N, CA and C of each residue as an Amber inpcrd file, in Angstrom:
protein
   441
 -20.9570000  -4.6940000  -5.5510000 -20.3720000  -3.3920000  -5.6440000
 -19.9490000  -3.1600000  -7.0920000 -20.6220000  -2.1270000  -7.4580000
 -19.5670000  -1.7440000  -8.9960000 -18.3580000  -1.2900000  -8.7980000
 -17.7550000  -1.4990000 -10.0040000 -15.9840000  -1.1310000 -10.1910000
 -16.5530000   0.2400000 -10.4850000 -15.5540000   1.2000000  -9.4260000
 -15.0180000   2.6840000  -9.9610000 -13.6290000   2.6000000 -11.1600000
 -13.7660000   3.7210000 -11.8100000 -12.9140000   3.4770000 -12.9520000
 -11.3930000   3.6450000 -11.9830000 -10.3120000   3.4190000 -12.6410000
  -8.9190000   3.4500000 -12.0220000  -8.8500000   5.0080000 -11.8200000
  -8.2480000   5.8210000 -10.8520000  -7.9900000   7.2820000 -10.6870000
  -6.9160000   6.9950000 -11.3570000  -6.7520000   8.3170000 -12.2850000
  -5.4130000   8.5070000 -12.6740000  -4.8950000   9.8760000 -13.0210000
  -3.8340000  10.2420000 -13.4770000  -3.3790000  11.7400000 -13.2080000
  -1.7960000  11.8270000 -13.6820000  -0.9280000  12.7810000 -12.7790000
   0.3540000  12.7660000 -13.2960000   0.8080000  12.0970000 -11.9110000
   0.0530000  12.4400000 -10.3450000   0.7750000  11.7770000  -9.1460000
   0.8420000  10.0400000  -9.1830000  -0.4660000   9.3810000  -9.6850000
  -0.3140000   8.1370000  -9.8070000   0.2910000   7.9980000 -10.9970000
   0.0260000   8.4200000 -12.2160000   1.0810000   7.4080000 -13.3370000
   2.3180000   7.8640000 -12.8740000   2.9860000   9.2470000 -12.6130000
   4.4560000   9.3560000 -12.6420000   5.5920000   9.1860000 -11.6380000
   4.5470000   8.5270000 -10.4870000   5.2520000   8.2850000  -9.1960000
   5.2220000   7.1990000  -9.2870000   5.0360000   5.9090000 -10.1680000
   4.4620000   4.8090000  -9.4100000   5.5500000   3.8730000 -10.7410000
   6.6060000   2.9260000 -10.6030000   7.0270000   2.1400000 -11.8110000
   6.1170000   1.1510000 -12.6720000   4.9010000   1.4430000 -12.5000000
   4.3590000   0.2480000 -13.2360000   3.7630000   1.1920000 -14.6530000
   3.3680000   0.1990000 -15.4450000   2.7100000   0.8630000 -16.3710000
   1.1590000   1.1460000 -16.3800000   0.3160000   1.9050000 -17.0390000
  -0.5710000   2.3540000 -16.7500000  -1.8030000   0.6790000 -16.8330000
  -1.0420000   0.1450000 -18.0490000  -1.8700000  -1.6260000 -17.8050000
  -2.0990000  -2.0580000 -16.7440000  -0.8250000  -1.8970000 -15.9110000
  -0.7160000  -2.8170000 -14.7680000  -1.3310000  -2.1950000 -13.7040000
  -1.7010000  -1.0030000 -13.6820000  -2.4010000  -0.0520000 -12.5700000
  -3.5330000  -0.0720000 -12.7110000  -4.1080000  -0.5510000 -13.9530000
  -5.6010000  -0.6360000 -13.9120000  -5.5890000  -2.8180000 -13.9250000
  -4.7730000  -3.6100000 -14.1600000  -4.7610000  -4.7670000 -13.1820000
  -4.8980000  -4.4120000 -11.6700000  -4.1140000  -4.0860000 -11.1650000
  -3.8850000  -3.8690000  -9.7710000  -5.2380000  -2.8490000  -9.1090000
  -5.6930000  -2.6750000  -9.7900000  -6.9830000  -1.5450000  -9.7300000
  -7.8380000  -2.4850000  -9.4750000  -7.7030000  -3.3790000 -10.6540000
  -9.5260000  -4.1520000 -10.3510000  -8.8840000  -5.3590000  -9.6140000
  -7.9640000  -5.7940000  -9.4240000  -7.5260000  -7.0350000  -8.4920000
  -7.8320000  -6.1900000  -6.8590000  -7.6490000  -4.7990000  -6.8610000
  -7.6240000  -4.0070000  -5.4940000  -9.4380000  -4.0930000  -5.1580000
 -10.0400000  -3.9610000  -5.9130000 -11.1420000  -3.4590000  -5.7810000
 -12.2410000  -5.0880000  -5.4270000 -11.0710000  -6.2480000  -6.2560000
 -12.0420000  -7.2090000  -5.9720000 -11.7510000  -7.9580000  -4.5850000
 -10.8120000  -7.5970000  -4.2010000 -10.3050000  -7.9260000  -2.5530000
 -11.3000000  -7.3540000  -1.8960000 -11.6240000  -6.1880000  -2.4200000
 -12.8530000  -5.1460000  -1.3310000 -14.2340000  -5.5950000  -1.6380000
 -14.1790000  -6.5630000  -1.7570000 -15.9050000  -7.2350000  -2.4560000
 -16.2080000  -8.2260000  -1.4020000 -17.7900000  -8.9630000  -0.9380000
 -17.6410000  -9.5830000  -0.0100000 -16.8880000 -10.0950000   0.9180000
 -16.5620000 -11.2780000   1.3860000 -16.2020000 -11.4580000   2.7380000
 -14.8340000 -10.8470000   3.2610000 -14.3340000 -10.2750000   2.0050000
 -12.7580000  -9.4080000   2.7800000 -13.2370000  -7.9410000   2.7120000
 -14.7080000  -7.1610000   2.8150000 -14.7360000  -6.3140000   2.5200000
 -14.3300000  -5.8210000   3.6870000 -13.3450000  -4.1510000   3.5470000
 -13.8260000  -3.8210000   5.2540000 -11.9400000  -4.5800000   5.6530000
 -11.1140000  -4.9630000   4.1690000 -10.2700000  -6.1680000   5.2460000
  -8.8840000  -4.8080000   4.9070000  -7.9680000  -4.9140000   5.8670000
  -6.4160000  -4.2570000   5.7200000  -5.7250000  -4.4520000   4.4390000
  -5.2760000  -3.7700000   3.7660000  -4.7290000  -3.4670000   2.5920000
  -3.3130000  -3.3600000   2.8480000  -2.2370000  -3.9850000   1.9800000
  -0.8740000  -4.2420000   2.5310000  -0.4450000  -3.7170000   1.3190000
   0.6490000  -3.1020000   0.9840000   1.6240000  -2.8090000  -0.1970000
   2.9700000  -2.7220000   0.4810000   3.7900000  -3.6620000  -0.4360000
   5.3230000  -3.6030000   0.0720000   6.2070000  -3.3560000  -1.4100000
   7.0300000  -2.3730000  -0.9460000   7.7540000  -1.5780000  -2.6010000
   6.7430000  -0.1620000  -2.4210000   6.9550000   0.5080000  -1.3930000
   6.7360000   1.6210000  -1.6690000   6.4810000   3.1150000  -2.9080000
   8.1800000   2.6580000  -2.6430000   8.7740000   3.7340000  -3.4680000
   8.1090000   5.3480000  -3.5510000   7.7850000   6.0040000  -4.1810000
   7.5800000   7.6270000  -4.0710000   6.0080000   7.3390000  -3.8100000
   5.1280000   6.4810000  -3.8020000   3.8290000   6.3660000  -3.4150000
   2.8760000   6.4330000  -4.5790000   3.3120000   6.4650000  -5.6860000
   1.7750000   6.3370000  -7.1350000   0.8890000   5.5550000  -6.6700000
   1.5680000   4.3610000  -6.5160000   0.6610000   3.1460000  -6.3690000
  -0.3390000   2.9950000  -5.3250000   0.2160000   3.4580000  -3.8170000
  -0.1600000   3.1470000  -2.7900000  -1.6040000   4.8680000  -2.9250000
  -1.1570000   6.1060000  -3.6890000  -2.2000000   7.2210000  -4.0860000
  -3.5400000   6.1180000  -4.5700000  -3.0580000   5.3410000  -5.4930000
  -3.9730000   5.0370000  -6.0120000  -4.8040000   3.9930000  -5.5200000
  -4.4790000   3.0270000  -4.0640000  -5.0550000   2.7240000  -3.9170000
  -5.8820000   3.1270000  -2.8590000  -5.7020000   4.3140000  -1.8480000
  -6.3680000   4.9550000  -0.8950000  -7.3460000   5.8110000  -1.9910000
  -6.9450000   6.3400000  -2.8020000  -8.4080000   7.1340000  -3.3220000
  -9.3060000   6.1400000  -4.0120000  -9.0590000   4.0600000  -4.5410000
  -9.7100000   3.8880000  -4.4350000 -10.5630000   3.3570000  -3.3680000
 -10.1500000   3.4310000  -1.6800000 -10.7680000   2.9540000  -1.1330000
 -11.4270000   4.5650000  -0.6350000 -11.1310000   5.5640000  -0.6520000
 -12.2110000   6.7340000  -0.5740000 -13.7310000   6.6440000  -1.3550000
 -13.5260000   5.8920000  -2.7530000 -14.7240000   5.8260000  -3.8130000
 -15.3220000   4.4230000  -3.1920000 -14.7760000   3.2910000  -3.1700000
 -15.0990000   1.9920000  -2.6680000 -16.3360000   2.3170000  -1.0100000
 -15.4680000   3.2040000  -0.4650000 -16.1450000   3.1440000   0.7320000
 -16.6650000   4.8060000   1.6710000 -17.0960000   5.7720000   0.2900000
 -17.0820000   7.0610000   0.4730000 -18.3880000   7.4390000   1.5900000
 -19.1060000   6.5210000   2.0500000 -19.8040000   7.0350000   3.1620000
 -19.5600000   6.5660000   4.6260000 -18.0610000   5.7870000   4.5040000
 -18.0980000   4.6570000   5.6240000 -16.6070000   5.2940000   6.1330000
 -16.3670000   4.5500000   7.1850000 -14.9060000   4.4310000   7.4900000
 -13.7740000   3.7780000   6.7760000 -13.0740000   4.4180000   6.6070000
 -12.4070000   3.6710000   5.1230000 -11.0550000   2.6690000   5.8070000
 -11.3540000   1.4850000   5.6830000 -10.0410000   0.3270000   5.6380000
  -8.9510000   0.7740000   5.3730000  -7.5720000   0.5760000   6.4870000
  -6.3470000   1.1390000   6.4360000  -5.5280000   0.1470000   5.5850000
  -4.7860000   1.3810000   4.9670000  -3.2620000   1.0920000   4.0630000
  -2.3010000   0.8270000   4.8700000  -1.6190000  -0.3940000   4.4440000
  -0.1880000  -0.1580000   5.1850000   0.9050000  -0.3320000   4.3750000
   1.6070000   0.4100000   3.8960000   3.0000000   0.9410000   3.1330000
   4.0940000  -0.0640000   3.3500000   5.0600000  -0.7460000   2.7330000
   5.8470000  -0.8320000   3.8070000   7.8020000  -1.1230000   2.8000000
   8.4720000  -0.1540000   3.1130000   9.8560000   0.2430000   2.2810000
  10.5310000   0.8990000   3.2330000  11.9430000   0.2600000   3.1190000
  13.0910000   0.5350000   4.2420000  13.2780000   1.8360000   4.1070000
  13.2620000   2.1580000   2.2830000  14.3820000   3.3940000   2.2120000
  15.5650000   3.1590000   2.7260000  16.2160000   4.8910000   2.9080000
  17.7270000   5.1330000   3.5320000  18.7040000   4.1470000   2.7750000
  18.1110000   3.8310000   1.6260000  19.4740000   3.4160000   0.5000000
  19.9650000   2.1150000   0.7170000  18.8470000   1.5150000   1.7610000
  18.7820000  -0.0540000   2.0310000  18.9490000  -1.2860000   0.9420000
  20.3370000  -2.2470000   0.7250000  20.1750000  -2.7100000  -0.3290000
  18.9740000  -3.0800000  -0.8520000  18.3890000  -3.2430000  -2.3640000
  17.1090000  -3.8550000  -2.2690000  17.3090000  -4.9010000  -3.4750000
  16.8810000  -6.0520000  -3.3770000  16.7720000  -7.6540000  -3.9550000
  15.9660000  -7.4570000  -5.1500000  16.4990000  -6.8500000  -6.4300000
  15.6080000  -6.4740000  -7.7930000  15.3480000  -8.0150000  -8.4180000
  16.0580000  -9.1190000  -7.9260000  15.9780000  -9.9900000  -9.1530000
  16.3890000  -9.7760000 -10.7080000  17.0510000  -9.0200000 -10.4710000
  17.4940000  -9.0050000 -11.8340000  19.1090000  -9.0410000 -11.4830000
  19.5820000  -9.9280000 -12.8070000  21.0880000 -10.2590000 -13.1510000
  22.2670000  -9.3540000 -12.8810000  23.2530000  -9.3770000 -11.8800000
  23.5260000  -8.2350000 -11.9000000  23.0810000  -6.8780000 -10.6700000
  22.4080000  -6.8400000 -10.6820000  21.5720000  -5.8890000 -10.0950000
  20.8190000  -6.9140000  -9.0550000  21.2020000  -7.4060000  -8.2410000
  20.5300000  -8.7050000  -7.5710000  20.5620000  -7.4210000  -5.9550000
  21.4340000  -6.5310000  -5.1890000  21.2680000  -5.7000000  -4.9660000
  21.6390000  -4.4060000  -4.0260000  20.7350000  -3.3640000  -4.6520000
  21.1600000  -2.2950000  -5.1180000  20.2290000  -0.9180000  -4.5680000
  21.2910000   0.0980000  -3.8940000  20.4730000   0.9010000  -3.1910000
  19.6080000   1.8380000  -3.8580000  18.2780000   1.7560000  -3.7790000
  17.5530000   2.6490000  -4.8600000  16.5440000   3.4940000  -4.2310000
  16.1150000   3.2510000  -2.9760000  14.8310000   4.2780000  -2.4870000
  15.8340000   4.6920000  -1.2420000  15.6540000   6.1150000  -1.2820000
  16.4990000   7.3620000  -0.8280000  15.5960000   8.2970000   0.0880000
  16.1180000   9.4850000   1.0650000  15.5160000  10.0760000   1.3010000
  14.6300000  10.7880000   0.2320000  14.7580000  11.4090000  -0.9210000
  14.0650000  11.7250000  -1.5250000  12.6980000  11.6920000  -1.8660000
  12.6500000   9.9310000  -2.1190000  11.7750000   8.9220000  -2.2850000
  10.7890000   8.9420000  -1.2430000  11.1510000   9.1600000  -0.0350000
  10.9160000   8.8520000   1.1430000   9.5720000   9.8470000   1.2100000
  10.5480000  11.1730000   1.2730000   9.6440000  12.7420000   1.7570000
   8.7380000  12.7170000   0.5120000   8.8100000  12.6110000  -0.6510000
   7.6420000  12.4030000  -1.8460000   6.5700000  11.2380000  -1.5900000
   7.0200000  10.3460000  -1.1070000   5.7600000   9.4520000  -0.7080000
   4.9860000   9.7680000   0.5950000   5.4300000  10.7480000   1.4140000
   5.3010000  11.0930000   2.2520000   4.5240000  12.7650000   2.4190000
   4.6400000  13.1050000   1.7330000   4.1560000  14.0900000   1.2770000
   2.8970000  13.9600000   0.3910000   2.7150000  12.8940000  -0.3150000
   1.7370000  12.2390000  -1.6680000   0.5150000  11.7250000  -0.8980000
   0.9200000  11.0970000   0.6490000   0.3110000  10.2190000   1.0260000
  -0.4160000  10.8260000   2.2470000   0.0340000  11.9360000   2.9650000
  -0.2010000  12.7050000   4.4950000  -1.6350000  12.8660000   4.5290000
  -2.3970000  13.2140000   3.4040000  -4.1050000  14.1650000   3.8970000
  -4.5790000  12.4580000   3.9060000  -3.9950000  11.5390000   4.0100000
  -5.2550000  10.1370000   4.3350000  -4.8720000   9.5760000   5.5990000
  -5.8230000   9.4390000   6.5110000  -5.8810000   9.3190000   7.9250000
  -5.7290000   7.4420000   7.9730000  -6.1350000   6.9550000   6.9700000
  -6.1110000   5.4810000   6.9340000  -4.8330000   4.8040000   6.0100000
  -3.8930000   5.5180000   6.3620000  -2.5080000   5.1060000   5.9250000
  -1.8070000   5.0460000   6.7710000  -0.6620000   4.3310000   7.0940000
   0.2640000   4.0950000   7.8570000   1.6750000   3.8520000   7.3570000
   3.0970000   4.0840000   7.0470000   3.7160000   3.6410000   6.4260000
   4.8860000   2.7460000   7.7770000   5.6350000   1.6740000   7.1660000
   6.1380000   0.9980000   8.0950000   8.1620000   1.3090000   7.7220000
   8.9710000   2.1480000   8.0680000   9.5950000   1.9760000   7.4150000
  10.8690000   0.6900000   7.5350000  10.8370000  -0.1390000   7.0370000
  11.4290000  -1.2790000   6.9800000  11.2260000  -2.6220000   6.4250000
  11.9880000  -3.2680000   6.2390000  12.3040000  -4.2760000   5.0690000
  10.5740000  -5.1820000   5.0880000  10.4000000  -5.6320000   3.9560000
   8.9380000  -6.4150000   4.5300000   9.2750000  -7.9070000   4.9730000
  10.9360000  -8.1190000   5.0670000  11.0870000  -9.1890000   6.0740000
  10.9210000  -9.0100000   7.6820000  11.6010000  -7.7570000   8.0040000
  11.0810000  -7.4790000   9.4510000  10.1130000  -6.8460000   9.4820000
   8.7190000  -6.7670000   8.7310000   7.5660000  -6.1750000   8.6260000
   6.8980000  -7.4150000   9.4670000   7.1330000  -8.5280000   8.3350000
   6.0440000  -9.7510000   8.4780000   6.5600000 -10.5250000   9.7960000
   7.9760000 -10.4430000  10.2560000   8.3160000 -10.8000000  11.4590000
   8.0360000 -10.7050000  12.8190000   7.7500000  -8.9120000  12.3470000
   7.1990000  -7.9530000  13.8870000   5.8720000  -8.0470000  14.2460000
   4.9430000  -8.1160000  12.5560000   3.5910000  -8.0810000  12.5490000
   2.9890000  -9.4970000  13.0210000   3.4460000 -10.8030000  12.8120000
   2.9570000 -11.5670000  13.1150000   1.9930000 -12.2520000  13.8470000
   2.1300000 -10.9840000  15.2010000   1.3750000 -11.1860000  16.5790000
   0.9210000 -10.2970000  16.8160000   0.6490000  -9.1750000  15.9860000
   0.1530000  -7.8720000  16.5130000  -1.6890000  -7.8990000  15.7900000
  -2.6590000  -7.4490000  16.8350000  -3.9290000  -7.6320000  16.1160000
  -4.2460000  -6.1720000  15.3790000  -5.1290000  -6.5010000  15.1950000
  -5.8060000  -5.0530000  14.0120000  -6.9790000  -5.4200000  14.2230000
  -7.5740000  -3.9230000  14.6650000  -8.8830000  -3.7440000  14.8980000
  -9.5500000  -3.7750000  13.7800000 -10.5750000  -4.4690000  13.2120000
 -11.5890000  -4.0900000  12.1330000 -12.7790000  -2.7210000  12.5080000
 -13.2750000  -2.3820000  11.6130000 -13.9710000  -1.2740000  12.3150000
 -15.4290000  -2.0190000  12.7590000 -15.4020000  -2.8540000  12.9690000
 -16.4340000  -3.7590000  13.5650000 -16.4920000  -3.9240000  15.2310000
 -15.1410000  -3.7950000  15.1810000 -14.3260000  -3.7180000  16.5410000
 -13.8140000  -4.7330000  17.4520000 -13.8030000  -5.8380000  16.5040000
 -13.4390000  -6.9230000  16.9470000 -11.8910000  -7.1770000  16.1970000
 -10.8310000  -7.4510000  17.2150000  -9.7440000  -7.9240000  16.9360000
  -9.4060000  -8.8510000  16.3110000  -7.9850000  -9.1700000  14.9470000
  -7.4840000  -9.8700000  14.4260000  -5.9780000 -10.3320000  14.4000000
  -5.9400000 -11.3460000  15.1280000  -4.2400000 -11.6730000  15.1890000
  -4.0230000 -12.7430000  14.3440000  -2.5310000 -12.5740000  13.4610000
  -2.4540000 -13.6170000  12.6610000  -1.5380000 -15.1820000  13.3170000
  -2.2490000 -15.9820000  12.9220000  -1.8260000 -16.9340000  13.6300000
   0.4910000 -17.1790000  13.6930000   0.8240000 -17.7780000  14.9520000
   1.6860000 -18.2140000  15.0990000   2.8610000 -18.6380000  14.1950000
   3.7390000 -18.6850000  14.2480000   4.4140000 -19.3280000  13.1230000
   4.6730000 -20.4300000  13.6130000
């Protein structure tokens, strides 16, 4: 598969905290997940926030997979001003994604049918999800193993 170039604009650079470097890392690290044997595989982002990031990676799986059924996004940020664990000094944590945040990623993200957002911590994400399967569009089920 060739690399499509990174989409970019004012919704992905100005919604999204990373810098435009790191969006075209995360671009071709996104794109090489979608290359043989994980092609076709579920796409996870945790750190929401107003949605740049998560824009940018559904329109690249629109270009990645523009004649096919396109592999679902799954979002996943508490919001509602939920402390959040920055790692940083100080600021270890601190309520930062708001309703605001919420309805803008939500709004950024609505016209893609292969998104889902989860709202809650990605500790009780990976807790709940553990046992739940996901259909591939192959149509064969995937459950992740046990803990």
């Amino acid at each position: 598969m060739t690399q499509v170039e990174r989409p970019e604009g004012a919704e992905v650079d100005d919604l999204t905290d990373m810098t435009p470097e790191m969006l075209s890392v995360y671009s071709t690290a996104f794109q090489q997940a979608h290359t043989g044997p994980a092609r076709w595989g579920l796409s996870l982002e945790v750190g929401t926030r107003r949605g740049g990031s998560a824009l940018m990676f559904l329109m690249l799986l629109d270009k990645l997979y523009e004649e096919y059924e396109k592999p679902h996004l799954l979002t996943v940020d508490p919001y509602g001003y939920k402390p959040y664990v920055s790692g940083i000094p100080g600021l270890e944590e601190i309520p930062i994604y708001g309703d605001p945040d919420y309805l803008t990623m939500k709004k950024l993200l609505a016209p893609f049918a292969n998104h889902a957002h989860y709202k809650m911590t990605s500790t009780e994400f990976f807790q709940r999800m553990a046992k739940c399967p996901y259909w591939f569009p192959s149509g064969k089920a995937f459950t992740t193993p046990s803990q």
